[in-house]
Structure formats: structure tokens, C-alpha cells
PDB file of C-alpha atoms in Angstrom:
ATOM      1  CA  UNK U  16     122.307  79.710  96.569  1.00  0.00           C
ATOM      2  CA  UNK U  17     122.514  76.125  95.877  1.00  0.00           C
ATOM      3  CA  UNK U  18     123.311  74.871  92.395  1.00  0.00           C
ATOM      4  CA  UNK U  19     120.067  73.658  90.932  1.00  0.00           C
ATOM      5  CA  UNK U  20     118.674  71.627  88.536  1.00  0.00           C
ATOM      6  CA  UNK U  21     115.392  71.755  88.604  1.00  0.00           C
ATOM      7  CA  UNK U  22     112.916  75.138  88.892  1.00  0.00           C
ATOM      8  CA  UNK U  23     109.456  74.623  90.376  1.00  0.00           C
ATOM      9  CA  UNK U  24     106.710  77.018  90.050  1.00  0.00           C
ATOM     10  CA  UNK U  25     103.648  77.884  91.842  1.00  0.00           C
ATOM     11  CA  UNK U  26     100.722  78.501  88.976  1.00  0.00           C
ATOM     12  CA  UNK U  27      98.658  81.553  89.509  1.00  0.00           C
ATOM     13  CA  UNK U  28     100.283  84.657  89.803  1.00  0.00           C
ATOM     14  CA  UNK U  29     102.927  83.324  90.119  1.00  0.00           C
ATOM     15  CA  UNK U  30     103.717  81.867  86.247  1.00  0.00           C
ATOM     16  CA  UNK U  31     100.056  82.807  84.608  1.00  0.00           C
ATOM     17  CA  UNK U  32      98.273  86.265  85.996  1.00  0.00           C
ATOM     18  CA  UNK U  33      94.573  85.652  86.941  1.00  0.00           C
ATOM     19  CA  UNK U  34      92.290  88.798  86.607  1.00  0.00           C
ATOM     20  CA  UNK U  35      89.776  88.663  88.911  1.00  0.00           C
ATOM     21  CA  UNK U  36      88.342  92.797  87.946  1.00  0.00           C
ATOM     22  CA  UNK U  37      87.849  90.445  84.481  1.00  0.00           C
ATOM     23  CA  UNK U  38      84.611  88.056  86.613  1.00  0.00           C
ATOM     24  CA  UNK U  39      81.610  90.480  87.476  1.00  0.00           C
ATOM     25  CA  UNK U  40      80.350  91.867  90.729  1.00  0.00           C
ATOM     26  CA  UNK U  41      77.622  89.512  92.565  1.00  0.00           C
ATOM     27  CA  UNK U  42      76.218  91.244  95.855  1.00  0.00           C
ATOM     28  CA  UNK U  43      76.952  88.701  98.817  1.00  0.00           C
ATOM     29  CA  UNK U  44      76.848  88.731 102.414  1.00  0.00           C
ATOM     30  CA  UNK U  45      76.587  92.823 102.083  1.00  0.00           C
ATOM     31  CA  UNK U  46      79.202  93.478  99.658  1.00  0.00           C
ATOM     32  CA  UNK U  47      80.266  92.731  96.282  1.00  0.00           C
ATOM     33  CA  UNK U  48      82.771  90.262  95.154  1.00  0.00           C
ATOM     34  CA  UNK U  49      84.035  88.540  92.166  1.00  0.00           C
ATOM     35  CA  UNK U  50      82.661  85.210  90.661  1.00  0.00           C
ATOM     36  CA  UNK U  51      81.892  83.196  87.768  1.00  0.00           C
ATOM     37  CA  UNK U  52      78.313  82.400  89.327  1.00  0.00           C
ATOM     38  CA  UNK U  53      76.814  85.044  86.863  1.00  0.00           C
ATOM     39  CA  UNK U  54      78.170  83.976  84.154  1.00  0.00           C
ATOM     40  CA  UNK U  55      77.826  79.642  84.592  1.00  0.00           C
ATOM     41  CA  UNK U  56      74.134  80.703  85.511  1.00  0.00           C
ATOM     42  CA  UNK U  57      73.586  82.433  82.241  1.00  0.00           C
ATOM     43  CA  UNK U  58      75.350  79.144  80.254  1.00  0.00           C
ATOM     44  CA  UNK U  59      73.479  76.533  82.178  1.00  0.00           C
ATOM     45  CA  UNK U  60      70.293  78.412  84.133  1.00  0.00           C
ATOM     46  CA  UNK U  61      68.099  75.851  81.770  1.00  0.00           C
ATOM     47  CA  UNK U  62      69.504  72.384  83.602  1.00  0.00           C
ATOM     48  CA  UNK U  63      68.259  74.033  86.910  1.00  0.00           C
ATOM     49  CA  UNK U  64      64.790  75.364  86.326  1.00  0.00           C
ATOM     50  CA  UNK U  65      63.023  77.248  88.685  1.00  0.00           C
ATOM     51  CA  UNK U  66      66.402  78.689  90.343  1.00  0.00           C
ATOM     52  CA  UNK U  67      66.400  82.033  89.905  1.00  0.00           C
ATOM     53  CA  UNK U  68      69.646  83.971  89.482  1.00  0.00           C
ATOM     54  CA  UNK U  69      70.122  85.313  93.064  1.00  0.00           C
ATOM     55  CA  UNK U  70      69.556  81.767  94.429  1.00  0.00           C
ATOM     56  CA  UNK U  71      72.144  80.570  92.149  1.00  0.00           C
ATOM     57  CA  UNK U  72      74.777  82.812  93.258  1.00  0.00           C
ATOM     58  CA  UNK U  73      74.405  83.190  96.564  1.00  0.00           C
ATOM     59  CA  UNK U  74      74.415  78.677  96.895  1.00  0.00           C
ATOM     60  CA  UNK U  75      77.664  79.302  94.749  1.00  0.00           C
ATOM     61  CA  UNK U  76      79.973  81.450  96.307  1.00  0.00           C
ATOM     62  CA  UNK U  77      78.472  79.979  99.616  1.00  0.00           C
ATOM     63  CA  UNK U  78      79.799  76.851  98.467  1.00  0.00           C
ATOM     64  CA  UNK U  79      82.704  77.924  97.401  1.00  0.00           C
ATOM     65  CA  UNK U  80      83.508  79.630 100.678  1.00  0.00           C
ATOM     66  CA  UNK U  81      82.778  76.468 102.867  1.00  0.00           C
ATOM     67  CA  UNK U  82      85.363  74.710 100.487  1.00  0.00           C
ATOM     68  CA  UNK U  83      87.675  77.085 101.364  1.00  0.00           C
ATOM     69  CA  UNK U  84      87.068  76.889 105.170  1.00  0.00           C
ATOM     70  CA  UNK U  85      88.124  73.493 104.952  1.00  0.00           C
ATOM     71  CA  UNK U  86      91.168  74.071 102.199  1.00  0.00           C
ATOM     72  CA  UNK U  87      92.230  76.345 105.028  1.00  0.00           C
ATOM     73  CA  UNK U  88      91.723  74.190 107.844  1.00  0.00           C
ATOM     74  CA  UNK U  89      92.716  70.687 106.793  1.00  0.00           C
ATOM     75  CA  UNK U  90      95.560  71.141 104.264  1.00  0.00           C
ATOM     76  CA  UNK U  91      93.163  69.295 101.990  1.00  0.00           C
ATOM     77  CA  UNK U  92      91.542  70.107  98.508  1.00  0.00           C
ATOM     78  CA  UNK U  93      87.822  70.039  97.722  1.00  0.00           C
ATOM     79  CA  UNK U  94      87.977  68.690  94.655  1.00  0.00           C
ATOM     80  CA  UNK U  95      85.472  70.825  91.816  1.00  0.00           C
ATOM     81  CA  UNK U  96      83.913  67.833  91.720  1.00  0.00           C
ATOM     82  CA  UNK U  97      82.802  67.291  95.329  1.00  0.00           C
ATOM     83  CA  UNK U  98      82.064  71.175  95.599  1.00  0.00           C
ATOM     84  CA  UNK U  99      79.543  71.297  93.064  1.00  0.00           C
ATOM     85  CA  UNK U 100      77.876  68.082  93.855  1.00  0.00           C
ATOM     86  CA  UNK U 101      77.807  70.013  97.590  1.00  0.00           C
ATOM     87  CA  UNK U 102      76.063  72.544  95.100  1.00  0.00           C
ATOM     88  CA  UNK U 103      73.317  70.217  93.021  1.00  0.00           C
ATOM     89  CA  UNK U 104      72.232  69.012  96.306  1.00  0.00           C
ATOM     90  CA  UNK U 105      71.703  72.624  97.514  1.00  0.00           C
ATOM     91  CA  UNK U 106      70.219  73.866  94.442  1.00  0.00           C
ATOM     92  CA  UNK U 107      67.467  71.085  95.382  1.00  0.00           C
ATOM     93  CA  UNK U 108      68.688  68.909  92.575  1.00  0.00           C
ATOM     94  CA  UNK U 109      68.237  64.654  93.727  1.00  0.00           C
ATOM     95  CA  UNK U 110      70.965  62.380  92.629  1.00  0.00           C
ATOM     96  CA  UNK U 111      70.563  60.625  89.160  1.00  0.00           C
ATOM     97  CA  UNK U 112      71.677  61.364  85.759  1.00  0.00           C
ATOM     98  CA  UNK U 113      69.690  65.213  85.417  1.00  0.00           C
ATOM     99  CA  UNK U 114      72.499  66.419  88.414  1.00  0.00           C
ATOM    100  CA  UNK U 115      75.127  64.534  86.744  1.00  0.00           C
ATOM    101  CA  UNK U 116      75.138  65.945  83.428  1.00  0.00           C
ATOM    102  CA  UNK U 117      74.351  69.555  85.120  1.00  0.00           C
ATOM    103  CA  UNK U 118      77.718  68.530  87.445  1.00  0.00           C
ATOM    104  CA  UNK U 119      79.844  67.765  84.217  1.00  0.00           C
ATOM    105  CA  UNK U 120      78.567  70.967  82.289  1.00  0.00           C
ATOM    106  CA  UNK U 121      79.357  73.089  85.564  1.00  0.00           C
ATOM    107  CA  UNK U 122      82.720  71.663  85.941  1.00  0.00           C
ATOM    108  CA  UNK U 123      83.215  72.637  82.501  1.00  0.00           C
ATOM    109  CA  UNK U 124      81.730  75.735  82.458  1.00  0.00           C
ATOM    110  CA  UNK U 125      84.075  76.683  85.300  1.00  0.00           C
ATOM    111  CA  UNK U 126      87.072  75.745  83.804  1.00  0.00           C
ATOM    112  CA  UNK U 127      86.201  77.846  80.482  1.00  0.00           C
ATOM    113  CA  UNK U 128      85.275  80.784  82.364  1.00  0.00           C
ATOM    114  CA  UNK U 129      88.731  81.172  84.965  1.00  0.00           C
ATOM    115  CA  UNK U 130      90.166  80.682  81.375  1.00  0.00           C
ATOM    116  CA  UNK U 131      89.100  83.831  79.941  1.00  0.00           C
ATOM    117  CA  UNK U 132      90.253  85.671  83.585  1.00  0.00           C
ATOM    118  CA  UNK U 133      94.067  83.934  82.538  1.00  0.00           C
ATOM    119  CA  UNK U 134      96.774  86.188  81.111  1.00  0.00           C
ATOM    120  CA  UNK U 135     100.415  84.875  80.495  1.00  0.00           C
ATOM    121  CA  UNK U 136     102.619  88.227  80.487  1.00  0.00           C
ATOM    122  CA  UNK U 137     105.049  88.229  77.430  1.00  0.00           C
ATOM    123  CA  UNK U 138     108.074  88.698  79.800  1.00  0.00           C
ATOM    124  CA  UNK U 139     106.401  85.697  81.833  1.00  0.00           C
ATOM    125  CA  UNK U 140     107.096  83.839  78.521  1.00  0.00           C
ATOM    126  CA  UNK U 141     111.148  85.537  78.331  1.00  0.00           C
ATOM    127  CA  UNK U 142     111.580  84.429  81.434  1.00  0.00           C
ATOM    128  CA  UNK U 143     110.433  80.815  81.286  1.00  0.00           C
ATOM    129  CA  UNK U 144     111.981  80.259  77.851  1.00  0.00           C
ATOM    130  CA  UNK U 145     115.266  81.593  79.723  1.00  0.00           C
ATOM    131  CA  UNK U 146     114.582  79.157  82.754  1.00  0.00           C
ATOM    132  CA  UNK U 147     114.368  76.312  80.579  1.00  0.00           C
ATOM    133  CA  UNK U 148     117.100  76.150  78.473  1.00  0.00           C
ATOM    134  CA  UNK U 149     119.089  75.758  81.603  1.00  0.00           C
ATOM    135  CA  UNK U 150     116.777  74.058  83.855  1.00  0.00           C
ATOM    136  CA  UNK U 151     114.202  71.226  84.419  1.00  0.00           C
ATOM    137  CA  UNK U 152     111.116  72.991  85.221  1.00  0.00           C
ATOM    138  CA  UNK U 153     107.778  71.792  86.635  1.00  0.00           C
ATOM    139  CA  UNK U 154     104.595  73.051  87.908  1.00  0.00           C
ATOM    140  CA  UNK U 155     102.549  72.837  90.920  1.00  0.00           C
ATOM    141  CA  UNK U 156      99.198  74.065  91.883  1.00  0.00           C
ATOM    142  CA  UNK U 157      97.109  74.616  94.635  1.00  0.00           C
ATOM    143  CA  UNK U 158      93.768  74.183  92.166  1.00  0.00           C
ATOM    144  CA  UNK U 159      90.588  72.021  92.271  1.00  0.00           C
ATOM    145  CA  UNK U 160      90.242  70.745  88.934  1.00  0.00           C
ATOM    146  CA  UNK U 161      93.612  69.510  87.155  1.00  0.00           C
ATOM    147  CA  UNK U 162      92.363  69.518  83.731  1.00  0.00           C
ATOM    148  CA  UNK U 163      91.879  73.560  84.037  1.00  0.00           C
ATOM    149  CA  UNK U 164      95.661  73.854  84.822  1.00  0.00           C
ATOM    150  CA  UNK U 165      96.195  71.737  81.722  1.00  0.00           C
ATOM    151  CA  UNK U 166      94.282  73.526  79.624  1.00  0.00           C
ATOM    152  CA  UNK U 167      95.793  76.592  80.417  1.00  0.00           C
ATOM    153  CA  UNK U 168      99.223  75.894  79.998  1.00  0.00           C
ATOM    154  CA  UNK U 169      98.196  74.085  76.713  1.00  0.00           C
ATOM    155  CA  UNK U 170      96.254  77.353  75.635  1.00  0.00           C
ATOM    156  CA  UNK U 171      99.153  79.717  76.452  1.00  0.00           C
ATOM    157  CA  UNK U 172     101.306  77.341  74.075  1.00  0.00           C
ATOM    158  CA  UNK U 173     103.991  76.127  77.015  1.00  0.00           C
ATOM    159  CA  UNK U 174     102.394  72.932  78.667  1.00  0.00           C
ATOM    160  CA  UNK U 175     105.921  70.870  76.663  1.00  0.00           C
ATOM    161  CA  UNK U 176     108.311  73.407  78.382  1.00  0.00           C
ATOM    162  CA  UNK U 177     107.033  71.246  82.019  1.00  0.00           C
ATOM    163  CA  UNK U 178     108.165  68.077  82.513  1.00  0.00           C
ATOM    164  CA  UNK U 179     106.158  67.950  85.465  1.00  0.00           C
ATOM    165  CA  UNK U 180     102.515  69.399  86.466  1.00  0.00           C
ATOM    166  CA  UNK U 181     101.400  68.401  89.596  1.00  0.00           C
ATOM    167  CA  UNK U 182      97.743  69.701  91.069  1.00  0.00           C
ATOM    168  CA  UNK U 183      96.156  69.426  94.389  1.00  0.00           C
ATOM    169  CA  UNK U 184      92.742  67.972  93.284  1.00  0.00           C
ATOM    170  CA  UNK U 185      94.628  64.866  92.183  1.00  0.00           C
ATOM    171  CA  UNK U 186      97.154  64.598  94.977  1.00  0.00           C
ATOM    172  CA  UNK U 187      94.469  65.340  97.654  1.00  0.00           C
ATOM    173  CA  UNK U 188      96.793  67.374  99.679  1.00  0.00           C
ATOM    174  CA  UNK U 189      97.356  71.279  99.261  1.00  0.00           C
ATOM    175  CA  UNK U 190     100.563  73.732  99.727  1.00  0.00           C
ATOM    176  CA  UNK U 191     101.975  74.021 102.276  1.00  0.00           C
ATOM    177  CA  UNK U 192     101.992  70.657 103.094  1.00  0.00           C
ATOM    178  CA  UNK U 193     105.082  68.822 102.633  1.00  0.00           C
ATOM    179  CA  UNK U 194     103.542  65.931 100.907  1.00  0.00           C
ATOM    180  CA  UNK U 195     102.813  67.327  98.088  1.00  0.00           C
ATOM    181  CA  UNK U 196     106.201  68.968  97.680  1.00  0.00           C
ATOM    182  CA  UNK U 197     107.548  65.788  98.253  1.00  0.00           C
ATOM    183  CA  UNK U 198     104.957  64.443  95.484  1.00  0.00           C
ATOM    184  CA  UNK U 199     106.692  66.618  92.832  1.00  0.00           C
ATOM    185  CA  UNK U 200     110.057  65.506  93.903  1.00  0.00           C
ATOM    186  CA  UNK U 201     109.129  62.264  93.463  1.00  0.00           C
ATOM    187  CA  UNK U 202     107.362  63.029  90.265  1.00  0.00           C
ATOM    188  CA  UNK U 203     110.755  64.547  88.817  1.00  0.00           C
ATOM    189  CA  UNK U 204     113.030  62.265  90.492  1.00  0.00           C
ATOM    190  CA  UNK U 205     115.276  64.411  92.676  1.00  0.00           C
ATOM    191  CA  UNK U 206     116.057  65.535  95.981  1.00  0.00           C
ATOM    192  CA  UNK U 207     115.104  68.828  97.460  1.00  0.00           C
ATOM    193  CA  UNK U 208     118.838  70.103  97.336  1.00  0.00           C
ATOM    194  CA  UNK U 209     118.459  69.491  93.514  1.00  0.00           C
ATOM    195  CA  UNK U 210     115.534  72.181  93.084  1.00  0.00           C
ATOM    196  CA  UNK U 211     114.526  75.773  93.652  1.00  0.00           C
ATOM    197  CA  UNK U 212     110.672  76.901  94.211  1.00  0.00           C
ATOM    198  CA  UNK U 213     109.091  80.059  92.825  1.00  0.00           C
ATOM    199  CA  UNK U 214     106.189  81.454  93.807  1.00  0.00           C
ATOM    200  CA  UNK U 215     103.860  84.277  95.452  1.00  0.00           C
ATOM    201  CA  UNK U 216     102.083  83.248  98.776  1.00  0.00           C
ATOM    202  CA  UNK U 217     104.196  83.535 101.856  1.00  0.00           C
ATOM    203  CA  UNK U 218     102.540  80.556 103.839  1.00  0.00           C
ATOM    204  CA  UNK U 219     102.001  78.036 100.399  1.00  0.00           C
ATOM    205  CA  UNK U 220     105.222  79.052  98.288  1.00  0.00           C
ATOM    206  CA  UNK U 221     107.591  79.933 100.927  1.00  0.00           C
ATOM    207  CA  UNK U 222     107.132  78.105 104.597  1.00  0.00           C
ATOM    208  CA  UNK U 223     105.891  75.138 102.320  1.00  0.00           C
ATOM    209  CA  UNK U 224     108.470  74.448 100.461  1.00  0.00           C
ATOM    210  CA  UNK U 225     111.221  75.724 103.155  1.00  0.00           C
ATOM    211  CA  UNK U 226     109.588  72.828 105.085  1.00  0.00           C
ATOM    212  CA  UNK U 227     110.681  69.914 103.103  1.00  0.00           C
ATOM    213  CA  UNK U 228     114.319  71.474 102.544  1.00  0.00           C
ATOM    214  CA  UNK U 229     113.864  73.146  98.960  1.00  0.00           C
ATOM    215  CA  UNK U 230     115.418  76.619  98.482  1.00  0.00           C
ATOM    216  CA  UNK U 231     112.883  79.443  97.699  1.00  0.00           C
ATOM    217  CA  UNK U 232     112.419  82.328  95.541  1.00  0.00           C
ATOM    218  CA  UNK U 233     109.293  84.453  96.605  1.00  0.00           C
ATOM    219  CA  UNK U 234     107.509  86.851  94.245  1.00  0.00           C
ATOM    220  CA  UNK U 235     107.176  89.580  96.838  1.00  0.00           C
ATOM    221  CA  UNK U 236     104.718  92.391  95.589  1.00  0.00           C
ATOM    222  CA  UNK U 237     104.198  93.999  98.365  1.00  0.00           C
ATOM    223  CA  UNK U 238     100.572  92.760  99.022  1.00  0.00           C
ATOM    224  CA  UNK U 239     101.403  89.881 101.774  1.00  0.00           C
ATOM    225  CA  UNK U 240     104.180  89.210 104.695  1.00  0.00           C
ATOM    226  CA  UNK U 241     105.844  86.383 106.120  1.00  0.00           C
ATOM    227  CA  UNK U 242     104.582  85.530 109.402  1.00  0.00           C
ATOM    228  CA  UNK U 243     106.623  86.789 112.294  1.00  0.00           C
ATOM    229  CA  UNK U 244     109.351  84.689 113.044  1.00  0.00           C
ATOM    230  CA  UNK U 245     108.962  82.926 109.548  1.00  0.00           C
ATOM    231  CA  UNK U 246     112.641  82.012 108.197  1.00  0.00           C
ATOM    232  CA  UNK U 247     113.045  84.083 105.008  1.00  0.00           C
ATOM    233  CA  UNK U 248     113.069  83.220 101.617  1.00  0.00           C
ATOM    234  CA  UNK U 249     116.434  82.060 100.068  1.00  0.00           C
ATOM    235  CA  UNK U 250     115.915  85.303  97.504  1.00  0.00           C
ATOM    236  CA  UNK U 251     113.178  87.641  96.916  1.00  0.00           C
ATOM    237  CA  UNK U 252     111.779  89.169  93.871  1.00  0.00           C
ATOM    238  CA  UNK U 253     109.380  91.054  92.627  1.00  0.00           C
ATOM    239  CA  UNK U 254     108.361  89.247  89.797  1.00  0.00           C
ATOM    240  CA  UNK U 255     108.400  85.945  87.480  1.00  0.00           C
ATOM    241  CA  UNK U 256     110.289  88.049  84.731  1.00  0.00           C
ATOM    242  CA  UNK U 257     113.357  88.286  87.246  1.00  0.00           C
ATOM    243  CA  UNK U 258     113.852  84.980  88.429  1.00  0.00           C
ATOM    244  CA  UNK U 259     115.536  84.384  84.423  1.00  0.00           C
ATOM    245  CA  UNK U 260     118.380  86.890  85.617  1.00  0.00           C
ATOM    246  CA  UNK U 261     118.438  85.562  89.569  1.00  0.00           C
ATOM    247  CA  UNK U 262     119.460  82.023  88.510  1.00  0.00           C
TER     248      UNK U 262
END
């Protein structure tokens, strides 16, 4: 490997663990699956009268899935913003200041809810304290809201250990695109033979950042592949906790 001086890290389970089996069941499309909808219904089911809890759900995580249809299609992030206006409007709610302060409190409400599903491992916390008395270190998140990322790494107590955070919802492009790679380069002021990436998803953390000519270190946990014919990582782990030792 290269001699670095920068580490960049993917966010979510990657750095900080997100526990989905902590959100409840919601019955959608035939099955059950994991949301917040429950829960930002109960908080805020007064600022949309007459929606019953069903309705609410079901215009959620449709929502929610559209955005991702077009995450996945365009390389582009639907902001939390534009996704729950996408959501007033279907929940029969005109423009004006009644959708506005419901948008606000459901932005919110969001955020404070994926907190609670957050964990930060202890030997997460070895390893980045490790990591960063050797090495710049910076962040960067596929995520739709950048204040959530913020908040999380200020309520695990390490947002000062990044000198950088970069988030998709306020660079408009998503991994693996290059330009947002290149974004956080820019951000930090080095070249992409200067830094290392970390992180878990074969197609965001590896071909991504492989395609702008940063080395790679992929969390491997046996629950995703590279695509055939994909060039490999430039190491593999198995988690955060032994990237410390790796570098």
C-alpha cells in the first residue's frame, strides 16, 4: 500500500452501526419491513388530521422507495427535504405555512428517530482514536439530511476527530460517483495518492473510490460481493476495529 496521509470513511456501518431490528415492523406491499413511519406518525399524527396511521405509512415508505429508485438510477440524492415535501403533497396537504412547519417537524423527527437506531461500537472508538493520531481523517456519506450526520458524530462525542464531513444532500451527487470523491479531496486539500478509503458497500466504497484513483480498504462481512470483473480492493477487512492495525 501507498503511504497515506489522510483516512476517509464511509458513515454507516461502516464507522457508526445502524440497527434497523431497533425501527418497528410496518406491513407493506405484502411483507413487513423496517421504518420510522410508526413512530414520526405517533410524534406528529396531529399536524395531519384525518390521516389515519396506515395511510401514513404506506405514503412514507412509498416515498421513500421512489427516492431510492432515483438515488439508484441517477447517482443523485433526494434531499429529506424534497422527499417529504413529495410526501405533504401526497398526504393531501396544499402548500403554505401548515405543510411547512409539518415539513420542518418531519425532517426533525426523522433525524431524532435514525438517532436512537445509531450505535458507535467501543472498538469503533479504539480504532478511530488509533487512526487519528497518525492520520488526517474525514467523513463521507451517502445520507439525505447533513445535519443528521452531524448530530451523530457530535452525539457519539468524535465530530473534532474529522477534519472533514462531507454528505450527499449538500453536494447533490452520491457514491459512487467520482465527484463527490473528488469533493472531499478538494475539501481536505490533497490528491488521491495522498488518501485511503474505508468502507462497506462494494459498488459506493470500493468501485467509487477505485474510480477516482484512491486506494481502498473494504469492510467485507460477508453479506455483499464485488461485481464480476470488479478490480479488488487494495485490502480487505472485516471490520472498522482492524483497519487501526492494517495501516
Amino acid at each position: 500500500m501507498r503511504r497515506y496521509q489522510a483516512v476517509i470513511c464511509d458513515m454507516f456501518d461502516t464507522l457508526v452501526n445502524f440497527r434497523w431490528d431497533r425501527l418497528p415492523l410496518v406491513w407493506f406491499d405484502g411483507r413487513e419491513v423496517r421504518s420510522t413511519s410508526p413512530l414520526i406518525y405517533d410524534a406528529l399524527n396531529s399536524m395531519c388530521p384525518g390521516v389515519a396511521q396506515p395511510d401514513f405509512c404506506r405514503a412514507f415508505i412509498h416515498t421513500s422507495r421512489e427516492a431510492e429508485a432515483i438515488r439508484s438510477a441517477t447517482q443523485r440524492e433526494v434531499t429529506a427535504d424534497a422527499r417529504f415535501r413529495i410526501l405533504a403533497r401526497r398526504l393531501g396537504m396544499a402548500d403554505g405555512s401548515p405543510a411547512e412547519a409539518f415539513l420542518q417537524a418531519l425532517i426533525r423527527e426523522q433525524g431524532r428517530q435514525l438517532l436512537r437506531a445509531m450505535e458507535f461500537p467501543e472498538e469503533n472508538r479504539a480504532a478511530l482514536e488509533a487512526l487519528r493520531s497518525r492520520y488526517r481523517m474525514g467523513v463521507l456519506s451517502n445520507f439525505d439530511y447533513g445535519p443528521t450526520v452531524e448530530a451523530a458524530l457530535a452525539a457519539f462525542a468524535i465530530r473534532d476527530r474529522f477534519e472533514v464531513v462531507v454528505v450527499s444532500a449538500d453536494v447533490g451527487w452520491r457514491k459512487p460517483h467520482p465527484e463527490i470523491f473528488r469533493e472531499t479531496l478538494r475539501r481536505m486539500g490533497m490528491g488521491p495518492d495522498q488518501a485511503v478509503f474505508v468502507g462497506d458497500t462494494p459498488e459506493a466504497d470500493v468501485l467509487g473510490p477505485q474510480g477516482v484513483g484512491l486506494d481502498t480498504i473494504w469492510i467485507d462481512r460477508g453479506n455483499a460481493s464485488l461485481p464480476p470483473g470488479a478490480a479488488p480492493p487494495t485490502r480487505t477487512v472485516s471490520s472498522f476495529a482492524e483497519v487501526a492495525s492494517l495501516l
